[in-house]
Short mmCIF file of C-alpha atoms in Angstrom, two decimals:
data_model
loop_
_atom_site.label_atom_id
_atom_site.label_comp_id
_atom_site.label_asym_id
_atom_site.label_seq_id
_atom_site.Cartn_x
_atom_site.Cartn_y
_atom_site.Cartn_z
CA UNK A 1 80.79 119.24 108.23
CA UNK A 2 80.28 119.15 104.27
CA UNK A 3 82.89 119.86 102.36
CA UNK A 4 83.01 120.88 98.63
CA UNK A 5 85.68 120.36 96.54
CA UNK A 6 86.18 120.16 92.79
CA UNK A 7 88.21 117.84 90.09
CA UNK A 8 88.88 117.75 86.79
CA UNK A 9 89.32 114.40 84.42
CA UNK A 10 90.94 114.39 80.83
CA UNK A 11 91.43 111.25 79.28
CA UNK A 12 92.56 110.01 75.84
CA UNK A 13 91.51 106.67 73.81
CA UNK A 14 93.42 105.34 70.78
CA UNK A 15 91.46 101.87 69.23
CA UNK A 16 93.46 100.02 66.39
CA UNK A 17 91.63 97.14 65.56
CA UNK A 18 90.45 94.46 67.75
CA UNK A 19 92.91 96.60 70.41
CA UNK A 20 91.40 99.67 72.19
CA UNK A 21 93.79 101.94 74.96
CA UNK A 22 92.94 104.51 76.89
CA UNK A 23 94.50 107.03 79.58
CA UNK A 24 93.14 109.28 82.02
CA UNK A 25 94.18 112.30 83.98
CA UNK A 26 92.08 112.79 87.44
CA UNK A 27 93.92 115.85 89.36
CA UNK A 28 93.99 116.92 93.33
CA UNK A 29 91.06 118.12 94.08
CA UNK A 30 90.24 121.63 94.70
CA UNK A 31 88.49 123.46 97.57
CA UNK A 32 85.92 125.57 97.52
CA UNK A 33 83.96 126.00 100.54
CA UNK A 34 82.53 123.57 103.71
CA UNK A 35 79.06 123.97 105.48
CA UNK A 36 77.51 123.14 108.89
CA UNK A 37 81.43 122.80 110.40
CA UNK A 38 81.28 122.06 114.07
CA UNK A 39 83.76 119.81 116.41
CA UNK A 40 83.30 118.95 120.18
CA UNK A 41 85.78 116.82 122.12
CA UNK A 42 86.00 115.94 125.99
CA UNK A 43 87.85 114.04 127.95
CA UNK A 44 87.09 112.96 131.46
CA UNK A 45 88.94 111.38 134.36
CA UNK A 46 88.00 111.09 138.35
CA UNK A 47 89.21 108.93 141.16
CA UNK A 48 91.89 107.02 139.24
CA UNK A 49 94.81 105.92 141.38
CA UNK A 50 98.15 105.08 139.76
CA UNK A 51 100.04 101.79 140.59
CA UNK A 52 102.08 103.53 142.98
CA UNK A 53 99.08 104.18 144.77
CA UNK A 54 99.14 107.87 143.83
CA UNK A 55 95.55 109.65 142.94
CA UNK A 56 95.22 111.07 139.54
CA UNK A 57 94.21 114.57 140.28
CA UNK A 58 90.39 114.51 138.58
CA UNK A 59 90.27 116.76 135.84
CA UNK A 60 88.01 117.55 132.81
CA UNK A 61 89.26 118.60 129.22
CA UNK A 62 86.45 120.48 126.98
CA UNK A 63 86.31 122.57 124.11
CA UNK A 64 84.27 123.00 121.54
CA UNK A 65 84.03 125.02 117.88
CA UNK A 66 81.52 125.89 114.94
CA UNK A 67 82.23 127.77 111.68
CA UNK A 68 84.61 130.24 111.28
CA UNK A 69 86.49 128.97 114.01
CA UNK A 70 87.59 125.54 112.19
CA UNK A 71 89.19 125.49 108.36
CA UNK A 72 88.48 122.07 107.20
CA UNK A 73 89.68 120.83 103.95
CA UNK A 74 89.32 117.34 103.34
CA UNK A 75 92.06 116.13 100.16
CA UNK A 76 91.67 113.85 97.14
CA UNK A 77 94.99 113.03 95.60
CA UNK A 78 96.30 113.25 91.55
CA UNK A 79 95.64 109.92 89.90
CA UNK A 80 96.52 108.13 86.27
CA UNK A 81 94.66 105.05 85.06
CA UNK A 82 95.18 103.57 82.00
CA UNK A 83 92.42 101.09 80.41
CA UNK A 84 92.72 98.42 77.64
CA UNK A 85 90.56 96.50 75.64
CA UNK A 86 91.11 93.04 73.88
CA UNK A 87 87.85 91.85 71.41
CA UNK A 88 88.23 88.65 70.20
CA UNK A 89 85.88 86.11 68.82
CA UNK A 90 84.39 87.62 66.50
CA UNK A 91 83.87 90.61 68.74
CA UNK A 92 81.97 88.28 71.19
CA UNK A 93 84.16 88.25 73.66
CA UNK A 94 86.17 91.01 75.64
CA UNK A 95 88.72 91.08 78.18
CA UNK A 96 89.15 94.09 79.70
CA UNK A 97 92.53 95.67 82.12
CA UNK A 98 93.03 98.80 84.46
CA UNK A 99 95.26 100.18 86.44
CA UNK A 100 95.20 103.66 88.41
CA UNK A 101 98.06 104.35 90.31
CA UNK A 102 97.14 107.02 93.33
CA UNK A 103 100.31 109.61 94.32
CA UNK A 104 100.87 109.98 98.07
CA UNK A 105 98.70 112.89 100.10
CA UNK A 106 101.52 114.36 102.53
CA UNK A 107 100.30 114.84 106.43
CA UNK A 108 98.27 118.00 106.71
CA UNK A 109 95.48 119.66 108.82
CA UNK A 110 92.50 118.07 107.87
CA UNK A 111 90.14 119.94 110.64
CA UNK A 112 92.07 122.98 111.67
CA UNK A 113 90.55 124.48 114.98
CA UNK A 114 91.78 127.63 116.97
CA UNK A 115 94.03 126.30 119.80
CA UNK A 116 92.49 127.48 123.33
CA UNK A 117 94.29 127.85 126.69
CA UNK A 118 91.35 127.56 129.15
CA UNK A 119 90.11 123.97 127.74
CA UNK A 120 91.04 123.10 131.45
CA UNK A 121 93.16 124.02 134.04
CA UNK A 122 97.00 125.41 133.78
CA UNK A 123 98.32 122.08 135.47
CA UNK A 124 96.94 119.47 133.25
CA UNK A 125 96.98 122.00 129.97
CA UNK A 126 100.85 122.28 130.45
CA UNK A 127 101.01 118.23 130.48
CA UNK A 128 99.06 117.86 127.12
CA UNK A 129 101.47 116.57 124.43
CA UNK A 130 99.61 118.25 121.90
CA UNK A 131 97.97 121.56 122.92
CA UNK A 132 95.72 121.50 118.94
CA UNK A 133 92.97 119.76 120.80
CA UNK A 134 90.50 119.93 118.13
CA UNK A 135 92.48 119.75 114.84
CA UNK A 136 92.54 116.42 113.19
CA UNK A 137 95.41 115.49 110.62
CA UNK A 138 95.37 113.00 107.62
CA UNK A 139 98.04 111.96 105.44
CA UNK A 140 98.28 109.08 102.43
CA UNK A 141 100.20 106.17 100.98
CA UNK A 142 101.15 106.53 97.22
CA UNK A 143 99.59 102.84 95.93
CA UNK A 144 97.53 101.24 92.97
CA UNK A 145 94.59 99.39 91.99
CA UNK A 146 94.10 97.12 89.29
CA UNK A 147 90.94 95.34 87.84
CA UNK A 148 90.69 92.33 85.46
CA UNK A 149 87.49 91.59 83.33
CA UNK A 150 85.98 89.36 80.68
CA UNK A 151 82.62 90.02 78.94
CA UNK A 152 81.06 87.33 76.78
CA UNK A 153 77.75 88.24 74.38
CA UNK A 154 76.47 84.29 74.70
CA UNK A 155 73.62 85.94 72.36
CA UNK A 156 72.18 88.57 70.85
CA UNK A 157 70.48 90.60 73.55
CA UNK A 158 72.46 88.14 75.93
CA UNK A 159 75.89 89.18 77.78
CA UNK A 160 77.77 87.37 80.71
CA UNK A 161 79.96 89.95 82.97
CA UNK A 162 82.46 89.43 85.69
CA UNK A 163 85.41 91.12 86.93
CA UNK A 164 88.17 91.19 89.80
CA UNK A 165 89.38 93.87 91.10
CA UNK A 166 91.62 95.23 94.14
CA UNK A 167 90.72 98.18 96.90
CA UNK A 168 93.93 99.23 98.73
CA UNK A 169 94.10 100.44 101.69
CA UNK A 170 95.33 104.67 101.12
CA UNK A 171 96.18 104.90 104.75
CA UNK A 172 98.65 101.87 105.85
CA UNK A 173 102.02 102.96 106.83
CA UNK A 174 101.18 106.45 105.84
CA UNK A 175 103.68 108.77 106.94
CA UNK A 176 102.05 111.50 109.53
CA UNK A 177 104.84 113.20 110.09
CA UNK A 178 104.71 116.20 112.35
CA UNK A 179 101.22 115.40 112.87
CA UNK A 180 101.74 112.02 114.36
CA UNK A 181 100.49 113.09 117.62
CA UNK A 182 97.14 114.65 116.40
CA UNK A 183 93.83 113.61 116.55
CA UNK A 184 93.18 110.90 112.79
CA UNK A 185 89.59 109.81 111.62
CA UNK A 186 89.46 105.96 112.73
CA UNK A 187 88.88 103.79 110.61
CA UNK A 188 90.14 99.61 109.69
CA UNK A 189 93.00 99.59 107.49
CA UNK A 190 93.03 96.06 105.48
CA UNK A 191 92.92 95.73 102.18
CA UNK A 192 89.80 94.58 99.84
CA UNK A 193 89.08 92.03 96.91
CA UNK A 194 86.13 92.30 95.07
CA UNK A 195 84.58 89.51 92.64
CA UNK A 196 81.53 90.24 91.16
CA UNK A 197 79.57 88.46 87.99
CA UNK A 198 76.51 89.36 86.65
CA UNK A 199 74.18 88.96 83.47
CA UNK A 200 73.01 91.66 80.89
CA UNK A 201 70.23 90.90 78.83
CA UNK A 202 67.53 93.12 76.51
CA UNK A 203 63.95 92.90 76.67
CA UNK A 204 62.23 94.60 73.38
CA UNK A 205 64.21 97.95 73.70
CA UNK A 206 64.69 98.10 77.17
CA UNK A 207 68.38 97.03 79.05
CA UNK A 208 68.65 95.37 82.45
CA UNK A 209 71.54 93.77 84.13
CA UNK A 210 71.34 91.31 87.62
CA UNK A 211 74.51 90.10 89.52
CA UNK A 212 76.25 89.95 92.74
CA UNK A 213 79.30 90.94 94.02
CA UNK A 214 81.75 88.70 96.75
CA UNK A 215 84.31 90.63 98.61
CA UNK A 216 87.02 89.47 100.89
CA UNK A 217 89.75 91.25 103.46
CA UNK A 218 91.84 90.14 105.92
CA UNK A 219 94.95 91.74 107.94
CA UNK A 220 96.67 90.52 110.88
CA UNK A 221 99.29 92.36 113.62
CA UNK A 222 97.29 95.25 113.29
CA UNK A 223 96.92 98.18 116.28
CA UNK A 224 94.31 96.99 118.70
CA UNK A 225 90.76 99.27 118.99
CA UNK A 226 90.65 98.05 122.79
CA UNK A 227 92.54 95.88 124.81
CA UNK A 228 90.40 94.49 127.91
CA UNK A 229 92.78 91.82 129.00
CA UNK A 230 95.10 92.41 132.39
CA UNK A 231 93.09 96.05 132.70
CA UNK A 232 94.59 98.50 135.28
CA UNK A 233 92.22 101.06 136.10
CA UNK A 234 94.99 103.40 134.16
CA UNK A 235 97.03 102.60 131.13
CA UNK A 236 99.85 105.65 131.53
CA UNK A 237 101.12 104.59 128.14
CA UNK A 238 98.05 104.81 125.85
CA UNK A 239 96.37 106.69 128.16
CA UNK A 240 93.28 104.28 128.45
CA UNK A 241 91.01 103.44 131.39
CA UNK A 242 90.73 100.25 132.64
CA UNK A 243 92.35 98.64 129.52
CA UNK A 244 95.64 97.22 129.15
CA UNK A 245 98.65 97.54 126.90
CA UNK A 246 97.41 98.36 123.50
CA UNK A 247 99.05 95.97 120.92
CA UNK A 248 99.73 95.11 117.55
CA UNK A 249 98.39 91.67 117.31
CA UNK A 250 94.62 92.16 115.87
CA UNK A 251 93.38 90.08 113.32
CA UNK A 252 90.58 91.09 111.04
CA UNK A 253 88.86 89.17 108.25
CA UNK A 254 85.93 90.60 106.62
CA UNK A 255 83.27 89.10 103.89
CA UNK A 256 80.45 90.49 102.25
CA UNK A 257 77.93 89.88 99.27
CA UNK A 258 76.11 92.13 97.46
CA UNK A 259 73.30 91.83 94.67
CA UNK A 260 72.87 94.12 91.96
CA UNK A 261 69.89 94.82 89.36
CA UNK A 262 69.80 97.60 87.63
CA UNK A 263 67.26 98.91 84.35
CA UNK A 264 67.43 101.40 81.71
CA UNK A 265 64.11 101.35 79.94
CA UNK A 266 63.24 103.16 76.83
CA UNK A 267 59.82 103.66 75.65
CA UNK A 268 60.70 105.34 72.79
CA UNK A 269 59.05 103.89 69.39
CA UNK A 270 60.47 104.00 66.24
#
């Protein structure tokens, strides 16, 4: 599905001398409508036998909605930032500080779907520990972010950039609440830091800027995606087949680079 939603900013900046501060406002966001809304999810089991030697009965769990039969609403949460700016050096130079602190989004019904009794038969439907089969939930962490910068005009027409900054994870040790047992959009919870460095330069009245960026995550005892070691042909507990135990011991470490060039040209002649 798309979803639309709408925000509204409202900042303020005070400068006194070499100093410059600034604060913004970004509220929740507000929804207005979604398009192309549609959610299909099965689940399949046959000739499984139990470690008691028991047969799983086979069954088959199936339903599927489009359009007015979901409500999806997908949240961003209120934010503040401030910003300040040092120049010193004879205005050459510029180090530069934000924050933005993000206020917790509370569990909720991200995909809300109709709840249906004949997804599969009365035996297994009465066993289902949640009955919403479609509906996803989604909830948030309050945190922050913070960047650090430093800008230095080496020349006219000539400016070094480069910056650190942090990407939190919004979702680790979020509290889900009632919804704990709902269907949640997967995704790798670790948390990101982001170096990046770049030159700006002028070229007759035209800007351009070239740079990279280097970013780095890692998180450890993390909730396993799959666990293939000791597999039974069914894990009663996490209700996986032929996996074992899921755990808490992944490790993750991610890297990535990323070039940047960018142009503004101006043909305008004065």
């Amino acid at each position: 599905f798309t979803d639309y939603r709408l925000i509204f900013k409202v900042g303020v900046l005070y400068k006194s001398g070499s100093w410059r501060f600034g604060l913004n406002l970004t509220t929740p966001s507000v929804y207005l409508f979604s398009s192309g809304k549609q959610a299909i999810r099965t689940e399949l089991a046959s000739n499984i036998s139990l470690s008691t030697n028991d047969f799983l009965p086979d069954y088959q769990i199936f339903d599927g909605q489009t359009d007015n039969q979901l409500k999806t609403d997908i949240k961003l949460p209120l934010s503040i930032s401030i910003g300040i700016i040092k120049e010193f050096g004879d205005n050459k130079k510029r180090l530069y500080f934000t924050a933005e602190f993000y206020k917790r989004i509370k569990s909720y019904k991200m995909i809300s779907a109709e709840i249906n009794d004949d997804i599969t038969d009365d035996q297994i439907y009465e066993l289902l520990e949640n009955k919403d089969w479609l509906s996803f939930a989604y909830a948030t962490r309050s945190f922050f972010n913070v960047a650090l910068a430093y800008s230095w005009r080496i020349r006219k027409g000539r400016e070094f950039l480069n910056s650190f900054r942090t990407d939190l994870t919004s979702i680790r040790n979020a509290d889900m609440g009632e919804y704990s047992h709902y269907n949640v959009i997967k995704t790798v919870d670790y948390n990101r830091f982001h170096y990046a460095a770049g030159l700006k330069f002028n070229i007759k009245k035209s800007n351009f800027i070239a740079g990279g960026e280097l970013s780095f995550a890692y998180n450890n005892n993390i909730k396993q995606i799959a666990n293939f070691t000791d597999p039974v042909e069914l894990n009663t507990k996490d209700n996986r087949v032929l996996q074992g135990e899921i755990k808490n011991d992944m490790s993750i470490m991610y890297w990535g680079f990323s070039v940047y060039i960018g142009a503004t040209l101006n043909f305008i002649q004065k």
